[in-house]
Amino acid sequence: MRCPNTNSERLHCDQLLNAAEDLVDENGLVSFRFAEMAKLASCSNHVLYKHFKSKEDVLVCLFLRNCTSNFMPVFLEKNKDIEPRLLAAFAAVFSFVAVQRSPTFNTLRSVSINSLCWQLASDDKVNAFRQRVNLFWHRNYYHIEQAQQQQILLEPADKVLEVTQSIYFFLAGILSSFESGLMDEKYLGKHDETFFNLLCGQLNKYKWIQRFTASELRQLADKINLFFDKYYQQNKSCKFCQRLNGLQQCDKISAEIALG
């Protein structure tokens, strides 16, 4: 199912997705009923099925509308003073802040990226989803590559991918562990303390011009939290999401595109 083309269609999609988020918050991902979206959004079933063929379409779109790749370009335009070394950790810290603020988004992230979910979505949704996931990967890779080229990361060029993978796989594992709720808290510790200490350990396995500290990563997280307070809710929309359609490289995002 294609993304909406007109303002009227975007309005309907946003109303339906807002309803879906409310249903997920109230009933959980498994129990929320696809058909209830139209009633809660005061839309007809015709409008619902015009934009979403299934529950999987909705879950993918809920992820896309909330995903960090939508908001990171805006943050960087508003905070151009972030030092290049910290940008190597930026995507990981930004993602942690996002899921701490919205446990529902963390659940959406875990479920929608599961192949048992997204493979059942319509082709257009899958293509947009794949592009956005690759855009996130490129965001990680790009800042680490820039750090290596600027001799901030003191490793050979062939280590850039390894550093990227190391941070991404750490991030995926720790966020999923925090979200699951299965482990006793004594094994997880205080989430923010565990996250920042382990992320520093992951980064400091490699040679940098200056080692990372948990304190400076917390300061970055504080800036990101202030950004979310001001810019998140107003930009959580289909229109804002669509501005990145077709993009898989973060260096192709101009200031005009970033700010929507």
PDB file of C-alpha atoms in Angstrom:
ATOM      1  CA  MET A   1       0.000   0.000   0.000  1.00  0.00           C
ATOM      2  CA  ARG A   2       1.485   3.315  -1.091  1.00  0.00           C
ATOM      3  CA  CYS A   3       2.105   6.259   1.207  1.00  0.00           C
ATOM      4  CA  PRO A   4      -0.558   9.008   1.120  1.00  0.00           C
ATOM      5  CA  ASN A   5      -0.171  11.589  -1.659  1.00  0.00           C
ATOM      6  CA  THR A   6      -2.453  14.430  -0.586  1.00  0.00           C
ATOM      7  CA  ASN A   7      -2.899  16.419   2.607  1.00  0.00           C
ATOM      8  CA  SER A   8      -6.324  14.865   3.033  1.00  0.00           C
ATOM      9  CA  GLU A   9      -4.899  11.353   2.760  1.00  0.00           C
ATOM     10  CA  ARG A  10      -2.086  12.199   5.178  1.00  0.00           C
ATOM     11  CA  LEU A  11      -4.625  13.528   7.655  1.00  0.00           C
ATOM     12  CA  HIS A  12      -6.584  10.265   7.474  1.00  0.00           C
ATOM     13  CA  CYS A  13      -3.414   8.188   7.873  1.00  0.00           C
ATOM     14  CA  ASP A  14      -2.283  10.209  10.868  1.00  0.00           C
ATOM     15  CA  GLN A  15      -5.714   9.868  12.475  1.00  0.00           C
ATOM     16  CA  LEU A  16      -5.627   6.109  11.950  1.00  0.00           C
ATOM     17  CA  LEU A  17      -2.066   5.763  13.232  1.00  0.00           C
ATOM     18  CA  ASN A  18      -2.844   7.921  16.273  1.00  0.00           C
ATOM     19  CA  ALA A  19      -5.751   5.584  16.988  1.00  0.00           C
ATOM     20  CA  ALA A  20      -3.491   2.559  16.535  1.00  0.00           C
ATOM     21  CA  GLU A  21      -0.956   3.962  19.012  1.00  0.00           C
ATOM     22  CA  ASP A  22      -3.725   4.512  21.556  1.00  0.00           C
ATOM     23  CA  LEU A  23      -4.924   0.934  21.050  1.00  0.00           C
ATOM     24  CA  VAL A  24      -1.395  -0.439  21.406  1.00  0.00           C
ATOM     25  CA  ASP A  25      -0.876   1.556  24.611  1.00  0.00           C
ATOM     26  CA  GLU A  26      -4.195   0.304  25.991  1.00  0.00           C
ATOM     27  CA  ASN A  27      -4.287  -3.303  24.779  1.00  0.00           C
ATOM     28  CA  GLY A  28      -0.733  -4.205  23.759  1.00  0.00           C
ATOM     29  CA  LEU A  29       0.639  -5.112  20.349  1.00  0.00           C
ATOM     30  CA  VAL A  30      -0.837  -8.595  20.250  1.00  0.00           C
ATOM     31  CA  SER A  31      -4.343  -7.764  21.451  1.00  0.00           C
ATOM     32  CA  PHE A  32      -5.133  -4.561  19.591  1.00  0.00           C
ATOM     33  CA  ARG A  33      -7.664  -5.155  16.818  1.00  0.00           C
ATOM     34  CA  PHE A  34      -7.047  -3.783  13.335  1.00  0.00           C
ATOM     35  CA  ALA A  35     -10.738  -3.065  12.707  1.00  0.00           C
ATOM     36  CA  GLU A  36     -11.052  -0.902  15.841  1.00  0.00           C
ATOM     37  CA  MET A  37      -8.745   1.719  14.333  1.00  0.00           C
ATOM     38  CA  ALA A  38     -11.390   3.083  11.970  1.00  0.00           C
ATOM     39  CA  LYS A  39     -13.975   3.456  14.724  1.00  0.00           C
ATOM     40  CA  LEU A  40     -11.565   5.184  17.102  1.00  0.00           C
ATOM     41  CA  ALA A  41     -10.317   7.508  14.337  1.00  0.00           C
ATOM     42  CA  SER A  42     -13.876   8.255  13.133  1.00  0.00           C
ATOM     43  CA  CYS A  43     -12.933   6.990   9.661  1.00  0.00           C
ATOM     44  CA  SER A  44     -14.750   4.538   7.430  1.00  0.00           C
ATOM     45  CA  ASN A  45     -13.493   1.009   6.823  1.00  0.00           C
ATOM     46  CA  HIS A  46     -13.017   2.059   3.200  1.00  0.00           C
ATOM     47  CA  VAL A  47     -10.479   4.689   4.283  1.00  0.00           C
ATOM     48  CA  LEU A  48      -8.745   2.203   6.585  1.00  0.00           C
ATOM     49  CA  TYR A  49      -8.305  -0.443   3.877  1.00  0.00           C
ATOM     50  CA  LYS A  50      -7.292   2.164   1.326  1.00  0.00           C
ATOM     51  CA  HIS A  51      -4.115   2.832   3.301  1.00  0.00           C
ATOM     52  CA  PHE A  52      -3.425  -0.360   5.265  1.00  0.00           C
ATOM     53  CA  LYS A  53      -4.005  -3.910   4.126  1.00  0.00           C
ATOM     54  CA  SER A  54      -3.224  -5.535   7.468  1.00  0.00           C
ATOM     55  CA  LYS A  55      -2.113  -5.145  11.053  1.00  0.00           C
ATOM     56  CA  GLU A  56       1.473  -5.649   9.841  1.00  0.00           C
ATOM     57  CA  ASP A  57       1.166  -2.583   7.595  1.00  0.00           C
ATOM     58  CA  VAL A  58       0.087  -0.569  10.619  1.00  0.00           C
ATOM     59  CA  LEU A  59       2.949  -1.812  12.807  1.00  0.00           C
ATOM     60  CA  VAL A  60       5.512  -0.984  10.130  1.00  0.00           C
ATOM     61  CA  CYS A  61       4.044   2.508   9.689  1.00  0.00           C
ATOM     62  CA  LEU A  62       3.941   3.101  13.436  1.00  0.00           C
ATOM     63  CA  PHE A  63       7.637   2.294  13.557  1.00  0.00           C
ATOM     64  CA  LEU A  64       8.410   4.460  10.527  1.00  0.00           C
ATOM     65  CA  ARG A  65       6.552   7.450  11.945  1.00  0.00           C
ATOM     66  CA  ASN A  66       8.408   7.206  15.259  1.00  0.00           C
ATOM     67  CA  CYS A  67      11.845   5.983  14.198  1.00  0.00           C
ATOM     68  CA  THR A  68      14.958   7.860  15.234  1.00  0.00           C
ATOM     69  CA  SER A  69      16.188   8.368  11.664  1.00  0.00           C
ATOM     70  CA  ASN A  70      13.335  10.856  11.173  1.00  0.00           C
ATOM     71  CA  PHE A  71      14.507  13.082  14.002  1.00  0.00           C
ATOM     72  CA  MET A  72      18.310  12.801  14.054  1.00  0.00           C
ATOM     73  CA  PRO A  73      18.796  15.139  11.039  1.00  0.00           C
ATOM     74  CA  VAL A  74      16.704  17.815  12.774  1.00  0.00           C
ATOM     75  CA  PHE A  75      18.725  17.499  15.971  1.00  0.00           C
ATOM     76  CA  LEU A  76      21.993  17.883  14.072  1.00  0.00           C
ATOM     77  CA  GLU A  77      20.722  20.976  12.263  1.00  0.00           C
ATOM     78  CA  LYS A  78      19.736  22.479  15.611  1.00  0.00           C
ATOM     79  CA  ASN A  79      22.965  21.405  17.366  1.00  0.00           C
ATOM     80  CA  LYS A  80      25.842  21.971  14.985  1.00  0.00           C
ATOM     81  CA  ASP A  81      28.344  22.249  17.834  1.00  0.00           C
ATOM     82  CA  ILE A  82      28.420  18.508  18.622  1.00  0.00           C
ATOM     83  CA  GLU A  83      32.057  17.474  18.376  1.00  0.00           C
ATOM     84  CA  PRO A  84      32.915  14.843  15.707  1.00  0.00           C
ATOM     85  CA  ARG A  85      34.121  12.302  18.267  1.00  0.00           C
ATOM     86  CA  LEU A  86      30.769  12.317  20.070  1.00  0.00           C
ATOM     87  CA  LEU A  87      28.958  11.917  16.745  1.00  0.00           C
ATOM     88  CA  ALA A  88      30.421   8.410  16.593  1.00  0.00           C
ATOM     89  CA  ALA A  89      28.197   7.554  19.574  1.00  0.00           C
ATOM     90  CA  PHE A  90      25.329   9.814  18.534  1.00  0.00           C
ATOM     91  CA  ALA A  91      22.954   7.297  16.919  1.00  0.00           C
ATOM     92  CA  ALA A  92      23.271   4.884  19.834  1.00  0.00           C
ATOM     93  CA  VAL A  93      22.636   7.557  22.479  1.00  0.00           C
ATOM     94  CA  PHE A  94      19.774   9.060  20.462  1.00  0.00           C
ATOM     95  CA  SER A  95      18.105   5.639  20.184  1.00  0.00           C
ATOM     96  CA  PHE A  96      18.477   4.977  23.902  1.00  0.00           C
ATOM     97  CA  VAL A  97      16.865   8.302  24.778  1.00  0.00           C
ATOM     98  CA  ALA A  98      14.015   7.627  22.327  1.00  0.00           C
ATOM     99  CA  VAL A  99      13.101   4.240  23.795  1.00  0.00           C
ATOM    100  CA  GLN A 100      13.472   5.471  27.374  1.00  0.00           C
ATOM    101  CA  ARG A 101      10.926   8.165  26.619  1.00  0.00           C
ATOM    102  CA  SER A 102       8.554   5.811  24.797  1.00  0.00           C
ATOM    103  CA  PRO A 103       8.412   2.158  25.897  1.00  0.00           C
ATOM    104  CA  THR A 104       5.762   1.619  23.200  1.00  0.00           C
ATOM    105  CA  PHE A 105       8.264   2.673  20.532  1.00  0.00           C
ATOM    106  CA  ASN A 106      10.775   0.192  21.935  1.00  0.00           C
ATOM    107  CA  THR A 107       8.172  -2.570  21.657  1.00  0.00           C
ATOM    108  CA  LEU A 108       7.319  -1.468  18.110  1.00  0.00           C
ATOM    109  CA  ARG A 109      11.015  -1.558  17.250  1.00  0.00           C
ATOM    110  CA  SER A 110      11.393  -5.103  18.555  1.00  0.00           C
ATOM    111  CA  VAL A 111       8.278  -6.454  16.841  1.00  0.00           C
ATOM    112  CA  SER A 112       8.328  -4.636  13.500  1.00  0.00           C
ATOM    113  CA  ILE A 113      11.931  -5.575  12.646  1.00  0.00           C
ATOM    114  CA  ASN A 114      11.098  -9.251  13.181  1.00  0.00           C
ATOM    115  CA  SER A 115      10.848 -10.910   9.767  1.00  0.00           C
ATOM    116  CA  LEU A 116       7.647 -12.680  10.859  1.00  0.00           C
ATOM    117  CA  CYS A 117       6.059  -9.227  10.990  1.00  0.00           C
ATOM    118  CA  TRP A 118       7.477  -7.071   8.203  1.00  0.00           C
ATOM    119  CA  GLN A 119       7.407  -9.820   5.566  1.00  0.00           C
ATOM    120  CA  LEU A 120       3.611  -9.836   5.888  1.00  0.00           C
ATOM    121  CA  ALA A 121       3.352  -6.110   5.176  1.00  0.00           C
ATOM    122  CA  SER A 122       2.615  -4.740   1.698  1.00  0.00           C
ATOM    123  CA  ASP A 123       5.507  -4.239  -0.732  1.00  0.00           C
ATOM    124  CA  ASP A 124       5.522  -0.431  -0.515  1.00  0.00           C
ATOM    125  CA  LYS A 125       5.669  -0.547   3.278  1.00  0.00           C
ATOM    126  CA  VAL A 126       8.484  -3.110   3.202  1.00  0.00           C
ATOM    127  CA  ASN A 127      10.509  -1.008   0.756  1.00  0.00           C
ATOM    128  CA  ALA A 128      10.127   2.110   2.906  1.00  0.00           C
ATOM    129  CA  PHE A 129      10.970   0.096   6.018  1.00  0.00           C
ATOM    130  CA  ARG A 130      14.104  -1.412   4.477  1.00  0.00           C
ATOM    131  CA  GLN A 131      15.292   2.020   3.310  1.00  0.00           C
ATOM    132  CA  ARG A 132      14.805   3.538   6.760  1.00  0.00           C
ATOM    133  CA  VAL A 133      16.681   0.714   8.492  1.00  0.00           C
ATOM    134  CA  ASN A 134      19.570   1.101   6.044  1.00  0.00           C
ATOM    135  CA  LEU A 135      19.503   4.858   6.627  1.00  0.00           C
ATOM    136  CA  PHE A 136      20.025   4.209  10.343  1.00  0.00           C
ATOM    137  CA  TRP A 137      22.926   1.865   9.593  1.00  0.00           C
ATOM    138  CA  HIS A 138      24.479   4.479   7.329  1.00  0.00           C
ATOM    139  CA  ARG A 139      24.093   7.123  10.031  1.00  0.00           C
ATOM    140  CA  ASN A 140      26.186   4.938  12.368  1.00  0.00           C
ATOM    141  CA  TYR A 141      28.729   4.131   9.673  1.00  0.00           C
ATOM    142  CA  TYR A 142      29.040   7.665   8.319  1.00  0.00           C
ATOM    143  CA  HIS A 143      29.971   9.364  11.603  1.00  0.00           C
ATOM    144  CA  ILE A 144      32.484   6.644  12.458  1.00  0.00           C
ATOM    145  CA  GLU A 145      33.982   6.879   8.964  1.00  0.00           C
ATOM    146  CA  GLN A 146      34.233  10.663   9.340  1.00  0.00           C
ATOM    147  CA  ALA A 147      35.988  10.218  12.686  1.00  0.00           C
ATOM    148  CA  GLN A 148      38.497   7.843  11.083  1.00  0.00           C
ATOM    149  CA  GLN A 149      39.165  10.181   8.175  1.00  0.00           C
ATOM    150  CA  GLN A 150      39.687  13.105  10.573  1.00  0.00           C
ATOM    151  CA  GLN A 151      42.105  10.986  12.653  1.00  0.00           C
ATOM    152  CA  ILE A 152      39.796  11.035  15.649  1.00  0.00           C
ATOM    153  CA  LEU A 153      39.356   7.273  15.413  1.00  0.00           C
ATOM    154  CA  LEU A 154      42.949   6.028  15.315  1.00  0.00           C
ATOM    155  CA  GLU A 155      42.197   2.795  13.482  1.00  0.00           C
ATOM    156  CA  PRO A 156      42.746   1.813   9.829  1.00  0.00           C
ATOM    157  CA  ALA A 157      39.911   2.391   7.347  1.00  0.00           C
ATOM    158  CA  ASP A 158      39.093  -1.314   7.205  1.00  0.00           C
ATOM    159  CA  LYS A 159      38.074  -1.134  10.889  1.00  0.00           C
ATOM    160  CA  VAL A 160      35.228   1.339  10.282  1.00  0.00           C
ATOM    161  CA  LEU A 161      32.670  -1.365   9.485  1.00  0.00           C
ATOM    162  CA  GLU A 162      33.733  -3.424  12.499  1.00  0.00           C
ATOM    163  CA  VAL A 163      33.292  -0.452  14.842  1.00  0.00           C
ATOM    164  CA  THR A 164      29.874   0.241  13.282  1.00  0.00           C
ATOM    165  CA  GLN A 165      28.775  -3.368  13.701  1.00  0.00           C
ATOM    166  CA  SER A 166      30.089  -3.471  17.253  1.00  0.00           C
ATOM    167  CA  ILE A 167      28.010  -0.469  18.310  1.00  0.00           C
ATOM    168  CA  TYR A 168      24.875  -1.480  16.388  1.00  0.00           C
ATOM    169  CA  PHE A 169      24.783  -5.063  17.648  1.00  0.00           C
ATOM    170  CA  PHE A 170      25.442  -3.875  21.203  1.00  0.00           C
ATOM    171  CA  LEU A 171      22.575  -1.395  20.850  1.00  0.00           C
ATOM    172  CA  ALA A 172      20.141  -3.958  19.442  1.00  0.00           C
ATOM    173  CA  GLY A 173      20.926  -6.407  22.223  1.00  0.00           C
ATOM    174  CA  ILE A 174      20.750  -4.034  25.164  1.00  0.00           C
ATOM    175  CA  LEU A 175      17.535  -2.310  24.038  1.00  0.00           C
ATOM    176  CA  SER A 176      15.812  -5.664  23.478  1.00  0.00           C
ATOM    177  CA  SER A 177      16.964  -6.891  26.894  1.00  0.00           C
ATOM    178  CA  PHE A 178      15.644  -3.782  28.626  1.00  0.00           C
ATOM    179  CA  GLU A 179      12.337  -4.039  26.732  1.00  0.00           C
ATOM    180  CA  SER A 180      11.624  -7.722  27.371  1.00  0.00           C
ATOM    181  CA  GLY A 181      11.059  -7.406  31.119  1.00  0.00           C
ATOM    182  CA  LEU A 182      11.958 -11.068  31.626  1.00  0.00           C
ATOM    183  CA  MET A 183      15.250 -10.642  33.453  1.00  0.00           C
ATOM    184  CA  ASP A 184      15.464  -9.773  37.120  1.00  0.00           C
ATOM    185  CA  GLU A 185      16.474  -6.145  37.521  1.00  0.00           C
ATOM    186  CA  LYS A 186      19.486  -7.221  39.566  1.00  0.00           C
ATOM    187  CA  TYR A 187      21.018  -8.489  36.308  1.00  0.00           C
ATOM    188  CA  LEU A 188      20.232  -5.322  34.367  1.00  0.00           C
ATOM    189  CA  GLY A 189      21.059  -2.705  36.983  1.00  0.00           C
ATOM    190  CA  LYS A 190      19.972   0.902  36.554  1.00  0.00           C
ATOM    191  CA  HIS A 191      19.265   1.128  32.848  1.00  0.00           C
ATOM    192  CA  ASP A 192      20.940   4.450  32.146  1.00  0.00           C
ATOM    193  CA  GLU A 193      24.026   3.588  34.191  1.00  0.00           C
ATOM    194  CA  THR A 194      24.338   0.183  32.523  1.00  0.00           C
ATOM    195  CA  PHE A 195      23.840   1.627  29.050  1.00  0.00           C
ATOM    196  CA  PHE A 196      26.363   4.457  29.254  1.00  0.00           C
ATOM    197  CA  ASN A 197      29.023   2.386  31.012  1.00  0.00           C
ATOM    198  CA  LEU A 198      28.756  -0.485  28.537  1.00  0.00           C
ATOM    199  CA  LEU A 199      28.614   1.824  25.513  1.00  0.00           C
ATOM    200  CA  CYS A 200      31.827   3.476  26.720  1.00  0.00           C
ATOM    201  CA  GLY A 201      33.400   0.062  27.106  1.00  0.00           C
ATOM    202  CA  GLN A 202      32.328  -0.879  23.592  1.00  0.00           C
ATOM    203  CA  LEU A 203      33.724   2.327  22.082  1.00  0.00           C
ATOM    204  CA  ASN A 204      36.935   2.248  24.092  1.00  0.00           C
ATOM    205  CA  LYS A 205      37.863  -1.162  22.724  1.00  0.00           C
ATOM    206  CA  TYR A 206      39.145   0.883  19.806  1.00  0.00           C
ATOM    207  CA  LYS A 207      41.784   3.622  19.688  1.00  0.00           C
ATOM    208  CA  TRP A 208      40.477   7.186  19.753  1.00  0.00           C
ATOM    209  CA  ILE A 209      42.271  10.487  20.053  1.00  0.00           C
ATOM    210  CA  GLN A 210      40.446  10.770  23.389  1.00  0.00           C
ATOM    211  CA  ARG A 211      38.669   8.013  25.302  1.00  0.00           C
ATOM    212  CA  PHE A 212      34.916   8.195  25.853  1.00  0.00           C
ATOM    213  CA  THR A 213      33.428   8.745  29.300  1.00  0.00           C
ATOM    214  CA  ALA A 214      29.947   7.990  30.585  1.00  0.00           C
ATOM    215  CA  SER A 215      29.665  11.585  31.786  1.00  0.00           C
ATOM    216  CA  GLU A 216      30.012  13.135  28.332  1.00  0.00           C
ATOM    217  CA  LEU A 217      27.560  10.639  26.842  1.00  0.00           C
ATOM    218  CA  ARG A 218      25.054  11.597  29.540  1.00  0.00           C
ATOM    219  CA  GLN A 219      25.510  15.253  28.626  1.00  0.00           C
ATOM    220  CA  LEU A 220      24.748  14.377  25.007  1.00  0.00           C
ATOM    221  CA  ALA A 221      21.651  12.490  26.177  1.00  0.00           C
ATOM    222  CA  ASP A 222      20.522  15.567  28.128  1.00  0.00           C
ATOM    223  CA  LYS A 223      20.690  17.656  24.938  1.00  0.00           C
ATOM    224  CA  ILE A 224      18.714  15.013  23.073  1.00  0.00           C
ATOM    225  CA  ASN A 225      16.044  14.960  25.786  1.00  0.00           C
ATOM    226  CA  LEU A 226      15.637  18.730  25.507  1.00  0.00           C
ATOM    227  CA  PHE A 227      15.300  18.331  21.754  1.00  0.00           C
ATOM    228  CA  PHE A 228      12.557  15.706  22.136  1.00  0.00           C
ATOM    229  CA  ASP A 229      10.686  17.963  24.551  1.00  0.00           C
ATOM    230  CA  LYS A 230      10.511  20.661  21.895  1.00  0.00           C
ATOM    231  CA  TYR A 231      10.429  18.940  18.504  1.00  0.00           C
ATOM    232  CA  TYR A 232       9.160  15.361  18.776  1.00  0.00           C
ATOM    233  CA  GLN A 233       5.388  15.547  19.062  1.00  0.00           C
ATOM    234  CA  GLN A 234       4.931  18.277  16.455  1.00  0.00           C
ATOM    235  CA  ASN A 235       6.894  16.276  13.873  1.00  0.00           C
ATOM    236  CA  LYS A 236       5.390  12.825  14.440  1.00  0.00           C
ATOM    237  CA  SER A 237       3.440  12.682  11.192  1.00  0.00           C
ATOM    238  CA  CYS A 238       3.225  10.955   7.822  1.00  0.00           C
ATOM    239  CA  LYS A 239       4.385  14.114   6.049  1.00  0.00           C
ATOM    240  CA  PHE A 240       7.511  14.363   8.187  1.00  0.00           C
ATOM    241  CA  CYS A 241       8.225  10.653   7.702  1.00  0.00           C
ATOM    242  CA  GLN A 242       7.744  10.816   3.919  1.00  0.00           C
ATOM    243  CA  ARG A 243      10.412  13.483   3.439  1.00  0.00           C
ATOM    244  CA  LEU A 244      13.036  10.725   3.823  1.00  0.00           C
ATOM    245  CA  ASN A 245      11.429   8.245   1.426  1.00  0.00           C
ATOM    246  CA  GLY A 246      13.979   6.808  -0.990  1.00  0.00           C
ATOM    247  CA  LEU A 247      16.997   7.910   1.061  1.00  0.00           C
ATOM    248  CA  GLN A 248      19.473   5.358   2.412  1.00  0.00           C
ATOM    249  CA  GLN A 249      22.487   7.622   3.007  1.00  0.00           C
ATOM    250  CA  CYS A 250      22.405  10.276   5.717  1.00  0.00           C
ATOM    251  CA  ASP A 251      24.856  12.558   3.883  1.00  0.00           C
ATOM    252  CA  LYS A 252      22.218  12.997   1.157  1.00  0.00           C
ATOM    253  CA  ILE A 253      19.877  14.711   3.636  1.00  0.00           C
ATOM    254  CA  SER A 254      20.080  18.446   2.987  1.00  0.00           C
ATOM    255  CA  ALA A 255      19.162  21.051   5.590  1.00  0.00           C
ATOM    256  CA  GLU A 256      15.931  21.669   3.686  1.00  0.00           C
ATOM    257  CA  ILE A 257      15.001  17.981   3.802  1.00  0.00           C
ATOM    258  CA  ALA A 258      16.113  17.641   7.422  1.00  0.00           C
ATOM    259  CA  LEU A 259      13.857  20.411   8.632  1.00  0.00           C
ATOM    260  CA  GLY A 260      10.935  19.306   6.477  1.00  0.00           C
TER     261      GLY A 260
END
